[in-house]
Coordinates of C-alpha atoms in Angstrom, one line a residue:
Chain A
M1 CA -187.4 117.4 5.0
S2 CA -184.8 119.6 6.5
S3 CA -182.3 121.3 4.3
T4 CA -179.3 119.8 6.2
D5 CA -179.8 116.2 4.9
R6 CA -179.7 117.6 1.4
A7 CA -176.2 118.2 0.1
V8 CA -177.5 119.9 -3.1
E9 CA -180.8 121.4 -3.7
A10 CA -181.3 123.2 -7.0
H11 CA -184.5 124.7 -8.5
G12 CA -185.0 125.9 -12.0
L13 CA -181.4 126.6 -12.9
V14 CA -180.9 128.4 -16.2
K15 CA -177.8 129.5 -18.0
T16 CA -177.8 131.0 -21.4
F17 CA -174.8 131.6 -23.6
G18 CA -175.9 134.0 -26.3
S19 CA -179.0 132.5 -27.8
H20 CA -178.2 129.0 -26.6
R21 CA -179.9 127.8 -23.4
A22 CA -177.1 125.5 -22.1
V23 CA -179.1 124.8 -19.0
D24 CA -182.8 125.2 -19.2
G25 CA -184.5 124.8 -15.9
V26 CA -182.6 122.1 -14.0
D27 CA -183.9 120.8 -10.6
L28 CA -181.7 118.6 -8.5
S29 CA -181.9 117.2 -5.0
V30 CA -178.9 115.2 -3.7
R31 CA -179.1 113.5 -0.3
T32 CA -176.1 113.8 2.0
G33 CA -173.9 110.8 1.8
S34 CA -175.1 109.5 -1.6
V35 CA -173.6 109.4 -5.0
Y36 CA -175.6 111.3 -7.5
G37 CA -175.0 110.8 -11.2
V38 CA -175.9 113.3 -13.9
L39 CA -176.0 111.4 -17.1
G40 CA -176.1 112.9 -20.6
P41 CA -174.3 113.3 -23.8
N42 CA -171.7 116.0 -24.6
G43 CA -173.3 119.4 -24.7
A44 CA -176.3 118.4 -22.6
G45 CA -175.5 121.0 -19.9
K46 CA -173.8 118.8 -17.3
T47 CA -170.6 120.8 -16.9
T48 CA -172.5 124.1 -16.9
T49 CA -174.8 122.8 -14.2
I50 CA -171.8 121.8 -12.1
R51 CA -170.1 125.1 -12.6
M52 CA -173.1 126.9 -11.3
L53 CA -173.4 124.7 -8.3
A54 CA -169.7 125.1 -7.6
T55 CA -169.9 129.0 -7.7
L56 CA -167.8 129.2 -10.8
L57 CA -170.7 130.5 -12.9
R58 CA -173.6 132.7 -11.9
P59 CA -177.0 131.2 -12.9
D60 CA -179.2 133.4 -15.1
A61 CA -182.3 132.1 -13.2
G62 CA -183.2 129.7 -10.5
S63 CA -181.5 129.0 -7.1
A64 CA -179.2 126.4 -5.6
T65 CA -178.1 125.6 -2.1
I66 CA -175.2 123.5 -0.9
F67 CA -176.0 122.1 2.6
G68 CA -178.5 124.9 2.9
H69 CA -176.1 127.6 1.9
D70 CA -177.2 129.7 -1.2
V71 CA -174.5 129.6 -3.9
G72 CA -175.3 133.2 -4.9
R73 CA -175.5 134.8 -1.4
E74 CA -172.9 132.7 0.4
P75 CA -170.4 131.7 -2.2
F76 CA -167.5 131.8 0.2
V77 CA -169.2 129.4 2.6
V78 CA -170.1 127.1 -0.3
R79 CA -166.5 127.0 -1.4
Q80 CA -165.5 125.7 2.1
L81 CA -167.8 122.8 1.6
I82 CA -167.0 121.6 -1.9
G83 CA -164.2 120.0 -3.9
V84 CA -164.3 120.4 -7.7
T85 CA -162.5 118.1 -10.1
G86 CA -163.0 119.4 -13.6
Q87 CA -163.3 117.5 -16.9
Y88 CA -159.8 118.5 -17.8
A89 CA -157.4 118.3 -14.9
S90 CA -157.2 121.6 -13.1
V91 CA -153.7 121.4 -11.7
D92 CA -150.7 123.5 -12.6
E93 CA -148.8 122.0 -15.5
T94 CA -145.6 123.8 -14.7
L95 CA -145.4 122.6 -11.1
S96 CA -144.6 119.1 -9.9
A97 CA -147.2 116.9 -8.1
T98 CA -145.7 117.8 -4.7
E99 CA -145.6 121.5 -5.5
N100 CA -149.2 121.4 -6.7
L101 CA -150.5 119.7 -3.6
Q102 CA -148.4 122.0 -1.3
L103 CA -149.8 125.1 -3.1
F104 CA -153.4 123.9 -2.6
C105 CA -152.6 123.0 1.0
R106 CA -151.4 126.5 1.7
L107 CA -154.5 127.9 0.0
N108 CA -156.5 125.7 2.3
G109 CA -154.9 127.1 5.4
L110 CA -152.3 124.3 6.0
H111 CA -148.7 125.6 6.3
G112 CA -145.3 124.3 6.9
A113 CA -145.0 120.8 8.3
A114 CA -148.8 120.3 8.2
A115 CA -148.9 121.1 4.5
R116 CA -145.9 118.7 3.8
R117 CA -147.5 115.9 5.8
R118 CA -150.9 116.3 4.1
S119 CA -149.3 116.4 0.6
N120 CA -147.3 113.3 1.3
D121 CA -150.3 111.4 2.7
L122 CA -152.3 112.2 -0.4
L123 CA -149.5 111.3 -2.8
E124 CA -149.2 108.0 -1.1
E125 CA -153.0 107.5 -1.0
F126 CA -153.2 108.2 -4.8
D127 CA -150.1 106.2 -5.6
L128 CA -148.2 109.2 -6.9
T129 CA -145.2 109.1 -4.5
E130 CA -142.7 107.9 -7.1
A131 CA -143.7 110.6 -9.6
A132 CA -144.0 113.3 -7.0
T133 CA -141.2 115.5 -8.1
R134 CA -141.4 114.9 -11.8
P135 CA -142.8 117.7 -14.1
L136 CA -146.5 117.2 -14.7
K137 CA -146.1 117.3 -18.5
N138 CA -144.7 113.7 -18.3
F139 CA -147.8 112.5 -16.4
S140 CA -150.3 110.1 -18.0
G141 CA -154.0 111.1 -18.1
G142 CA -154.7 108.8 -15.2
M143 CA -152.0 110.3 -13.1
R144 CA -153.3 113.8 -13.8
R145 CA -156.8 112.8 -12.8
R146 CA -155.6 111.2 -9.6
L147 CA -153.5 114.3 -8.7
D148 CA -156.5 116.5 -9.6
L149 CA -158.8 114.4 -7.3
A150 CA -156.1 114.5 -4.5
A151 CA -156.0 118.3 -4.7
S152 CA -159.8 118.4 -4.3
L153 CA -159.6 116.3 -1.1
I154 CA -157.1 118.5 0.8
A155 CA -159.8 120.2 2.8
Q156 CA -161.8 116.9 3.1
P157 CA -164.9 118.6 1.6
P158 CA -168.2 116.9 2.5
L159 CA -169.4 117.4 -1.1
L160 CA -167.3 116.6 -4.2
F161 CA -168.2 117.5 -7.8
L162 CA -166.6 115.2 -10.2
D163 CA -167.1 116.3 -13.8
E164 CA -166.6 113.3 -16.1
P165 CA -164.0 111.8 -13.8
T166 CA -163.2 108.9 -16.2
T167 CA -163.6 110.4 -19.7
G168 CA -160.6 109.5 -21.8
L169 CA -159.2 107.0 -19.3
D170 CA -158.3 103.5 -20.2
P171 CA -160.5 100.7 -18.7
R172 CA -158.0 99.8 -16.0
T173 CA -157.5 103.3 -14.9
R174 CA -161.3 103.8 -15.0
A175 CA -161.8 100.9 -12.7
Q176 CA -159.3 102.4 -10.3
M177 CA -161.1 105.7 -10.3
W178 CA -164.3 103.9 -9.6
A179 CA -162.7 102.2 -6.6
T180 CA -161.4 105.5 -5.4
I181 CA -164.9 107.1 -5.6
R182 CA -166.4 104.3 -3.7
R183 CA -163.8 104.6 -1.0
L184 CA -164.5 108.3 -0.7
V185 CA -168.2 107.7 -0.3
A186 CA -167.3 105.2 2.5
T187 CA -165.5 108.1 4.4
G188 CA -168.7 110.1 4.4
S189 CA -168.4 112.2 1.3
T190 CA -171.3 113.1 -0.9
V191 CA -170.4 112.9 -4.6
L192 CA -172.1 114.5 -7.5
L193 CA -170.6 113.2 -10.7
T194 CA -171.4 113.7 -14.4
T195 CA -170.8 111.0 -17.0
Q196 CA -171.6 110.1 -20.5
Y197 CA -171.2 106.5 -19.6
L198 CA -174.4 104.8 -18.8
E199 CA -172.6 101.9 -17.2
E200 CA -170.7 104.3 -14.9
A201 CA -173.8 105.9 -13.6
D202 CA -175.4 102.5 -13.1
Q203 CA -172.4 101.2 -11.2
L204 CA -171.7 104.2 -9.0
A205 CA -174.7 106.3 -8.5
D206 CA -177.5 105.8 -6.0
R207 CA -179.7 108.1 -8.0
I208 CA -179.4 109.3 -11.5
A209 CA -180.7 112.4 -13.4
V210 CA -180.7 112.0 -17.1
I211 CA -180.1 115.3 -18.7
D212 CA -180.5 116.3 -22.4
H213 CA -180.6 119.7 -24.1
G214 CA -180.3 121.4 -20.7
R215 CA -183.2 119.7 -19.1
V216 CA -183.6 116.8 -16.7
V217 CA -185.6 114.3 -18.7
A218 CA -185.7 111.6 -16.0
E219 CA -184.7 111.1 -12.4
G220 CA -184.6 108.1 -10.1
T221 CA -182.6 105.1 -9.1
G222 CA -181.0 103.0 -11.8
D223 CA -183.7 100.4 -11.3
E224 CA -186.5 103.0 -11.3
L225 CA -185.3 104.4 -14.6
K226 CA -185.1 101.0 -16.1
A227 CA -188.6 100.2 -14.8
S228 CA -189.9 103.4 -16.3
V229 CA -189.2 102.1 -19.7
G230 CA -191.5 99.2 -19.0
A231 CA -191.2 95.7 -20.2
Q232 CA -188.6 93.3 -19.0
S233 CA -187.5 90.9 -21.6
L234 CA -187.5 87.1 -21.4
Q235 CA -184.8 85.1 -23.2
L236 CA -185.3 81.4 -23.8
T237 CA -182.5 79.1 -24.9
L238 CA -183.7 75.9 -26.4
V239 CA -181.9 72.5 -26.3
D240 CA -182.9 71.7 -29.8
A241 CA -182.8 74.3 -32.6
D242 CA -185.5 72.5 -34.4
D243 CA -187.9 73.5 -31.7
V244 CA -187.6 77.2 -32.5
T245 CA -190.8 77.5 -34.6
A246 CA -192.9 75.4 -32.3
A247 CA -191.6 77.3 -29.2
S248 CA -192.3 80.7 -30.9
R249 CA -195.9 79.6 -31.5
T250 CA -196.3 78.5 -27.9
V251 CA -194.9 81.7 -26.4
E252 CA -197.1 83.8 -28.7
Q253 CA -200.1 81.9 -27.6
V254 CA -199.3 82.6 -23.9
L255 CA -198.1 86.2 -24.0
G256 CA -199.8 87.5 -27.1
T257 CA -196.5 88.8 -28.5
S258 CA -194.4 87.0 -31.0
P259 CA -190.8 86.5 -29.9
V260 CA -187.7 87.4 -31.9
A261 CA -185.9 84.2 -32.9
S262 CA -182.3 83.7 -33.5
P263 CA -182.1 80.1 -34.7
E264 CA -178.3 79.8 -34.7
A265 CA -178.2 80.6 -31.0
R266 CA -181.4 78.6 -30.4
R267 CA -182.6 81.7 -28.6
L268 CA -185.9 83.5 -28.4
T269 CA -186.4 87.0 -27.0
V270 CA -189.8 88.4 -26.0
P271 CA -190.9 91.4 -23.9
V272 CA -193.0 90.6 -20.8
D273 CA -194.9 93.2 -18.8
D274 CA -195.7 90.9 -15.9
A275 CA -192.8 88.7 -14.7
T276 CA -195.2 86.1 -13.2
R277 CA -196.4 85.3 -16.7
V278 CA -193.1 83.5 -17.2
T279 CA -194.5 80.6 -15.2
D280 CA -197.3 80.2 -17.8
V281 CA -194.7 80.2 -20.6
L282 CA -192.7 77.5 -18.9
T283 CA -195.8 75.4 -18.2
A284 CA -196.9 75.7 -21.8
L285 CA -193.5 74.8 -23.1
R286 CA -193.3 71.7 -20.9
A287 CA -196.8 70.7 -22.2
A288 CA -195.5 71.0 -25.7
A289 CA -192.5 68.9 -24.8
I290 CA -190.0 71.6 -25.7
D291 CA -186.8 71.4 -23.6
L292 CA -185.0 74.5 -22.4
A293 CA -181.3 74.9 -21.9
G294 CA -181.7 78.1 -20.0
L295 CA -183.8 81.2 -19.5
S296 CA -183.2 84.7 -18.2
L297 CA -185.4 87.7 -17.4
D298 CA -183.5 90.9 -18.0
K299 CA -184.4 94.4 -17.0
P300 CA -183.8 96.9 -19.8
T301 CA -180.3 98.4 -19.7
L302 CA -179.7 102.1 -19.0
D303 CA -178.8 102.3 -22.7
E304 CA -182.3 101.4 -23.6
V305 CA -183.6 103.8 -21.0
F306 CA -181.6 106.6 -22.5
L307 CA -182.8 105.9 -26.0
A308 CA -186.4 105.7 -24.8
L309 CA -186.1 109.0 -22.8
T310 CA -184.2 111.2 -25.3
G311 CA -185.7 109.6 -28.4
S312 CA -182.4 109.3 -30.1
P313 CA -179.0 107.7 -29.5
T314 CA -176.7 110.2 -27.9
D315 CA -176.1 112.5 -30.8
T316 CA -172.8 114.0 -30.0
D317 CA -169.3 112.7 -29.6
V318 CA -170.4 109.2 -30.1
T319 CA -168.8 107.0 -32.7
G320 CA -170.0 103.7 -33.9
T321 CA -173.3 103.7 -32.2
D322 CA -174.7 101.4 -34.8
D323 CA -171.9 98.8 -34.6
A324 CA -171.6 98.9 -30.9
G325 CA -169.4 96.0 -30.0
D326 CA -170.0 92.9 -28.0
V327 CA -168.6 94.2 -24.7
P328 CA -169.9 92.4 -21.7
A329 CA -172.0 94.8 -19.6
G330 CA -169.9 94.2 -16.5
D331 CA -166.9 95.6 -18.2
V332 CA -166.3 99.3 -18.7
P333 CA -166.9 100.6 -22.2
A334 CA -163.8 100.6 -24.3
A335 CA -162.1 104.0 -24.2
G336 CA -158.4 104.2 -25.0
S337 CA -158.8 107.8 -25.9
R338 CA -161.5 110.4 -26.3
T339 CA -162.2 109.6 -29.9
E340 CA -162.7 105.9 -29.1
T341 CA -165.3 106.5 -26.4
R342 CA -168.7 105.5 -27.1
I343 CA -172.0 104.8 -25.4
E344 CA -173.3 101.3 -25.7
T345 CA -176.6 101.3 -27.5
R346 CA -177.1 97.6 -27.8
T347 CA -180.6 96.5 -27.1
K348 CA -179.5 93.4 -25.3
T349 CA -176.7 92.3 -23.1
H350 CA -175.4 88.9 -22.2
P351 CA -177.6 87.6 -19.5
E352 CA -174.8 85.9 -17.7
T353 CA -172.9 89.1 -17.1
R354 CA -175.7 91.1 -15.7
S355 CA -176.0 91.2 -11.9
D356 CA -179.7 92.0 -12.0
T357 CA -180.6 89.0 -14.1
M358 CA -182.8 86.3 -12.8
E359 CA -181.4 83.1 -14.2
V360 CA -183.1 79.7 -14.0
S361 CA -181.7 76.5 -15.3
A362 CA -184.2 74.2 -16.8
Chain B
M1 CA -158.4 122.6 10.3
S2 CA -158.1 118.9 10.5
T3 CA -154.9 117.3 9.3
R4 CA -156.0 113.7 9.7
T5 CA -155.2 111.4 6.9
L6 CA -157.8 109.7 4.9
D7 CA -158.6 106.4 6.5
P8 CA -160.9 104.4 4.3
T9 CA -162.0 102.2 7.1
R10 CA -163.9 104.8 9.1
P11 CA -165.8 108.0 8.2
T12 CA -163.5 111.0 8.4
I13 CA -165.4 113.7 6.6
V14 CA -167.0 116.2 9.0
P15 CA -170.6 116.7 7.8
G16 CA -171.3 120.0 6.1
A17 CA -173.9 120.9 8.7
Q18 CA -171.4 120.5 11.5
R19 CA -168.7 122.8 10.2
T20 CA -167.9 126.3 11.4
L21 CA -167.9 128.4 8.3
R22 CA -167.0 132.0 7.5
N23 CA -168.6 134.1 4.8
R24 CA -165.7 136.6 4.5
V25 CA -161.9 136.6 4.1
T26 CA -159.8 138.1 6.9
P27 CA -157.0 140.5 5.9
G28 CA -154.5 138.1 7.3
Q29 CA -155.8 135.3 5.1
T30 CA -155.7 137.6 2.1
V31 CA -152.0 138.2 2.7
R32 CA -151.3 134.5 3.2
D33 CA -153.2 133.5 0.1
S34 CA -151.4 136.1 -2.0
L35 CA -148.0 135.0 -0.7
A36 CA -148.9 131.3 -1.5
M37 CA -149.8 132.4 -5.0
A38 CA -146.6 134.5 -5.3
R39 CA -144.7 131.4 -4.3
R40 CA -146.3 129.5 -7.2
G41 CA -145.2 132.3 -9.5
L42 CA -141.6 132.0 -8.4
I43 CA -141.6 128.3 -8.9
K44 CA -142.8 128.8 -12.4
V45 CA -140.0 131.3 -13.0
R46 CA -137.5 128.7 -11.8
R47 CA -139.0 126.1 -14.1
T48 CA -139.0 128.3 -17.1
P49 CA -136.0 130.6 -16.7
E50 CA -136.3 131.7 -20.4
Q51 CA -139.1 134.0 -19.1
L52 CA -136.3 136.2 -17.7
F53 CA -134.7 136.8 -21.1
D54 CA -136.5 140.1 -21.6
V55 CA -135.6 141.5 -18.1
T56 CA -131.9 140.6 -18.6
L57 CA -131.3 141.5 -22.2
Q58 CA -133.6 144.5 -22.6
P59 CA -131.9 146.7 -20.0
I60 CA -128.5 146.0 -21.5
I61 CA -129.6 146.8 -25.1
F62 CA -131.7 149.9 -24.1
T63 CA -128.9 151.3 -21.9
V64 CA -126.2 151.0 -24.6
M65 CA -128.5 152.0 -27.4
F66 CA -130.1 155.1 -25.9
T67 CA -126.9 156.4 -24.3
F68 CA -124.8 156.3 -27.5
L69 CA -127.7 157.3 -29.8
F70 CA -128.8 160.4 -27.9
G71 CA -125.8 161.2 -25.8
G72 CA -124.1 163.5 -28.2
A73 CA -127.2 165.2 -29.4
V74 CA -128.9 165.8 -26.1
A75 CA -126.0 166.4 -23.7
G76 CA -123.0 167.0 -25.9
D77 CA -121.3 163.8 -24.9
V78 CA -122.0 160.4 -23.5
A79 CA -120.5 161.0 -20.0
S80 CA -122.6 164.0 -19.2
Y81 CA -125.8 162.3 -20.6
L82 CA -125.5 159.3 -18.2
P83 CA -126.9 161.0 -15.1
I84 CA -129.9 162.1 -17.2
V85 CA -130.5 159.0 -19.2
I86 CA -129.8 156.2 -16.7
P87 CA -132.7 157.1 -14.3
G88 CA -134.8 157.6 -17.5
I89 CA -134.0 154.2 -18.9
L90 CA -134.4 152.6 -15.5
V91 CA -137.9 153.8 -15.2
Q92 CA -138.8 153.0 -18.8
T93 CA -137.3 149.6 -18.8
V94 CA -138.9 148.4 -15.6
I95 CA -142.3 149.8 -16.5
T96 CA -142.0 148.1 -19.9
T97 CA -141.3 144.9 -18.0
S98 CA -144.5 145.2 -16.2
V99 CA -146.5 144.8 -19.4
V100 CA -145.5 141.1 -19.4
T101 CA -147.4 140.7 -16.2
G102 CA -150.7 141.2 -18.1
V103 CA -149.7 139.0 -21.0
Q104 CA -148.6 136.2 -18.7
L105 CA -151.8 136.6 -16.6
R106 CA -153.9 136.2 -19.7
E107 CA -152.1 133.0 -20.7
D108 CA -152.3 131.7 -17.1
M109 CA -156.0 132.4 -16.8
D110 CA -156.7 130.2 -19.8
K111 CA -155.4 127.2 -18.0
G112 CA -157.6 124.8 -16.0
V113 CA -155.9 125.6 -12.7
F114 CA -157.6 129.0 -12.5
D115 CA -160.9 127.1 -12.2
R116 CA -159.6 125.5 -9.1
F117 CA -158.4 128.8 -7.7
K118 CA -162.0 130.1 -8.2
S119 CA -163.5 127.1 -6.4
L120 CA -161.3 127.5 -3.3
P121 CA -162.3 129.5 -0.3
I122 CA -159.5 132.0 -0.8
A123 CA -159.2 135.7 -1.1
R124 CA -160.5 136.7 -4.6
I125 CA -157.6 139.0 -5.1
A126 CA -155.0 136.4 -4.3
P127 CA -154.5 134.8 -7.8
L128 CA -153.9 138.3 -9.2
A129 CA -151.9 139.8 -6.4
G130 CA -149.8 136.6 -6.2
A131 CA -148.9 136.8 -9.9
L132 CA -148.1 140.5 -9.6
L133 CA -146.0 140.0 -6.4
A134 CA -143.9 137.2 -8.1
D135 CA -143.2 139.7 -10.9
V136 CA -141.4 141.9 -8.4
L137 CA -138.5 139.5 -9.0
R138 CA -138.5 140.6 -12.7
Y139 CA -138.4 144.3 -11.7
L140 CA -135.5 143.7 -9.3
I141 CA -133.5 141.9 -12.0
A142 CA -134.2 144.7 -14.6
T143 CA -133.3 147.4 -12.0
T144 CA -130.1 145.7 -11.0
I145 CA -128.9 145.2 -14.5
T146 CA -129.7 148.7 -15.7
I147 CA -127.9 150.2 -12.8
T148 CA -124.9 147.9 -13.3
M149 CA -124.8 148.7 -17.0
G150 CA -124.8 152.4 -16.1
L151 CA -121.9 151.9 -13.7
V152 CA -120.0 150.0 -16.3
M153 CA -120.5 152.8 -18.8
G154 CA -119.1 155.3 -16.4
W155 CA -122.2 156.6 -14.4
R156 CA -121.1 157.7 -11.0
P157 CA -124.2 158.6 -9.0
G158 CA -123.7 161.2 -6.2
G159 CA -126.3 159.6 -4.0
G160 CA -124.1 156.7 -3.1
F161 CA -125.3 153.2 -2.5
V162 CA -128.2 154.2 -0.3
G163 CA -129.5 156.8 -2.8
V164 CA -129.2 154.4 -5.7
A165 CA -130.8 151.6 -3.7
L166 CA -133.7 153.8 -2.6
A167 CA -134.1 155.0 -6.2
G168 CA -134.3 151.3 -7.4
L169 CA -136.8 150.5 -4.7
L170 CA -139.0 153.4 -5.7
V171 CA -138.9 152.3 -9.3
V172 CA -139.9 148.7 -8.3
V173 CA -142.8 149.9 -6.2
C174 CA -144.1 152.2 -8.9
A175 CA -143.7 149.5 -11.6
W176 CA -145.6 147.1 -9.5
S177 CA -148.4 149.6 -9.1
I178 CA -148.5 150.3 -12.8
S179 CA -148.6 146.6 -13.5
W180 CA -152.2 146.6 -12.1
I181 CA -153.2 148.5 -15.3
F182 CA -151.8 145.8 -17.4
A183 CA -153.2 143.1 -15.2
F184 CA -156.6 144.7 -15.8
F185 CA -156.0 144.5 -19.6
G186 CA -154.8 140.9 -19.1
V187 CA -158.1 140.0 -17.4
I188 CA -160.4 141.6 -19.9
A189 CA -158.6 140.8 -23.1
R190 CA -159.4 137.8 -25.1
S191 CA -155.9 136.8 -26.1
A192 CA -152.3 137.4 -24.9
S193 CA -151.4 139.2 -28.1
S194 CA -154.2 141.7 -27.7
V195 CA -153.0 142.4 -24.2
Q196 CA -149.6 143.2 -25.6
G197 CA -151.1 145.5 -28.2
I198 CA -153.3 147.6 -25.9
S199 CA -150.6 147.7 -23.2
F200 CA -147.9 149.1 -25.6
M201 CA -150.3 151.7 -26.8
V202 CA -150.6 153.0 -23.3
L203 CA -147.0 152.4 -22.4
F204 CA -145.2 154.3 -25.3
P205 CA -146.9 157.7 -24.8
L206 CA -146.5 157.3 -21.0
T207 CA -142.8 156.5 -21.0
F208 CA -141.6 158.5 -24.0
L209 CA -143.7 161.7 -23.5
S210 CA -141.8 162.3 -20.3
N211 CA -138.6 163.8 -19.2
A212 CA -136.9 160.4 -19.3
F213 CA -134.7 161.1 -22.3
V214 CA -134.8 164.8 -23.1
S215 CA -135.0 168.0 -21.2
V216 CA -138.6 169.3 -20.9
D217 CA -137.8 172.8 -22.1
T218 CA -136.8 171.5 -25.5
L219 CA -140.4 170.5 -26.1
P220 CA -143.2 172.5 -27.7
S221 CA -145.3 174.2 -25.0
W222 CA -148.5 172.1 -25.6
L223 CA -146.4 168.9 -25.0
Q224 CA -144.8 170.3 -21.9
G225 CA -148.2 170.5 -20.4
F226 CA -148.7 166.8 -20.7
V227 CA -145.1 165.9 -19.8
N228 CA -145.3 167.9 -16.6
V229 CA -148.4 166.1 -15.3
N230 CA -147.2 162.7 -16.5
P231 CA -146.6 160.6 -13.4
V232 CA -143.6 159.0 -15.1
S233 CA -141.9 162.4 -15.3
H234 CA -142.3 162.8 -11.6
L235 CA -140.9 159.3 -11.0
V236 CA -137.9 160.0 -13.3
T237 CA -137.2 163.3 -11.4
A238 CA -137.5 161.5 -8.1
V239 CA -135.0 158.8 -9.2
R240 CA -132.6 161.4 -10.5
E241 CA -132.6 163.3 -7.3
L242 CA -132.3 160.1 -5.1
A243 CA -129.5 158.6 -7.2
G244 CA -127.8 161.8 -8.1
S245 CA -127.7 163.5 -4.8
G246 CA -129.4 161.3 -2.3
T247 CA -132.1 163.9 -1.6
L248 CA -135.7 163.0 -0.9
T249 CA -138.0 165.6 -2.4
H250 CA -141.7 166.0 -2.8
E251 CA -141.3 164.3 -6.2
V252 CA -141.0 161.0 -4.3
G253 CA -144.3 161.7 -2.6
I254 CA -146.0 162.5 -5.9
A255 CA -144.7 159.3 -7.5
L256 CA -145.9 157.2 -4.5
L257 CA -149.2 159.0 -4.4
G258 CA -149.7 158.4 -8.2
S259 CA -148.9 154.7 -7.6
A260 CA -151.4 154.4 -4.8
V261 CA -154.1 156.0 -7.0
I262 CA -153.4 153.6 -9.8
V263 CA -153.6 150.6 -7.4
A264 CA -156.8 151.9 -5.8
V265 CA -158.4 152.3 -9.2
F266 CA -157.1 149.3 -11.2
A267 CA -156.9 146.6 -8.5
P268 CA -160.6 146.6 -7.8
L269 CA -161.4 146.8 -11.5
A270 CA -159.1 143.9 -12.3
V271 CA -160.4 141.7 -9.5
R272 CA -164.0 142.5 -10.5
A273 CA -163.3 141.7 -14.1
Y274 CA -161.5 138.5 -13.0
M275 CA -164.5 137.4 -11.0
R276 CA -166.9 138.1 -13.8
K277 CA -164.9 136.1 -16.3
A278 CA -166.2 132.6 -16.0

């Protein structure tokens, strides 16, 4: 594999702050033109990793190349290839949106009319034209992020680092940011983004690295990660709630595992290792004259993957992991402000809202 | 560089492997980047004009205070003290103003925008040089007000407009050079208040242990030794000669040489410290 089809290639990156190993041997390989998600809780080492890749921080050990250029030996070349949008908007608070963009245009070698044109284009593209001359201190969080991203795009860098691009944004603004990121990828950008939101990584990223305590604990596509956790789970909804006991017995006879029953919902849930066994279950149920209202076969959610891989719910900056609400998986996690953000740790999602759910009407 | 707009319907990003890239900054780009950063500094001043309180009020207060306080004691009367003290206060005030450069740089560097500056392919010195260049405006204001105050109080410099203008220019150039010392402190210090602390510890001996306010031969001989090598003394003498009689002497050369040495030593130190600071 040649180095040019790899936007990012990192081996054994280490960064120590005092006695704390913030990043402890991270390997990453990002294909050009893809979206790569680095998923992990606060303090997992995501930001430190990005800062090392973006030449903002010197690694204590290991090496990294951006499109084949070493971040340590050719930092100036690397900086011509990347755009960085930080966790907290890195724009100048005392300047207006226009002044910010024009400053960064000049620093990117655009002057005079070219700088003005590019700034105006970006303001329009990111829906900031109306607020262009207002002081930044009156900007909402979403507007700041958009301006920040616009500033990163002036030089049209082939690689973009987005450090938690949607942390602290409300669901609507988050959805807009997702759309923007997808549009960028369509123009040929490679994106490396970090996130604490499992849903975000699942939605946007082609490949995901799960990082915890400075180490990559798993890497693969969203589907691969889910598959690595093993069993899919079968949900059966009965027509008649009185059948629950009989149905449970039948399912246990076929699969050898007793299902979890929720009589109110007339629903049974049972893990299955082999999806083809579902046919056996259905046949046995028909033989027992138990009618089904519906069934679904779900892959495990990334939340379950995360729990399985790190052995614990994300332990920092997460509130209410135990009473995680009933948010449909297709929606973004509720996040009006930083303190409200949370990572969904439900063990089950609504089958009807999951795109990768196989649903059969009985 | 491409100036095409982002068109979401077709790929516009030039692949990384197909770009022509440089691994060094040209001197021309260094100047352009520094000027772009200086422009940012000037916009900031326009947004927060209260930053200019010190450079407008301090020259007025110092000029009046020192002239009436020491005039009688040092020179017999205020009028004959003016030719001595106005160049001294000019130098002292403008150099004091340059301390703020370091303090503001420290505050500025704590902001997220400096992360972006570091991630851009720009001259490493530009964010510092730009901030320092923008502060030239402060020195110009302080210089103008001090000279104006002197004229109001009866100072009649023999060097005429050209002599006084050259003297003012010399002070601005030297203050800018000295500001690199404080910029260095600004980069290495942890907080803005500690920058102020260290800087004034350097500044007070440098400006007061000079010939700015008193004649050197009134000092004990051990102190004369220091005062005579102090670059500030040479700057004050050069300013007195330029403003007082319009003469260019070797003192101007010494002042400029001293300034060049300070920049040569502290600019690389400051930039290196700035690059290390993550």
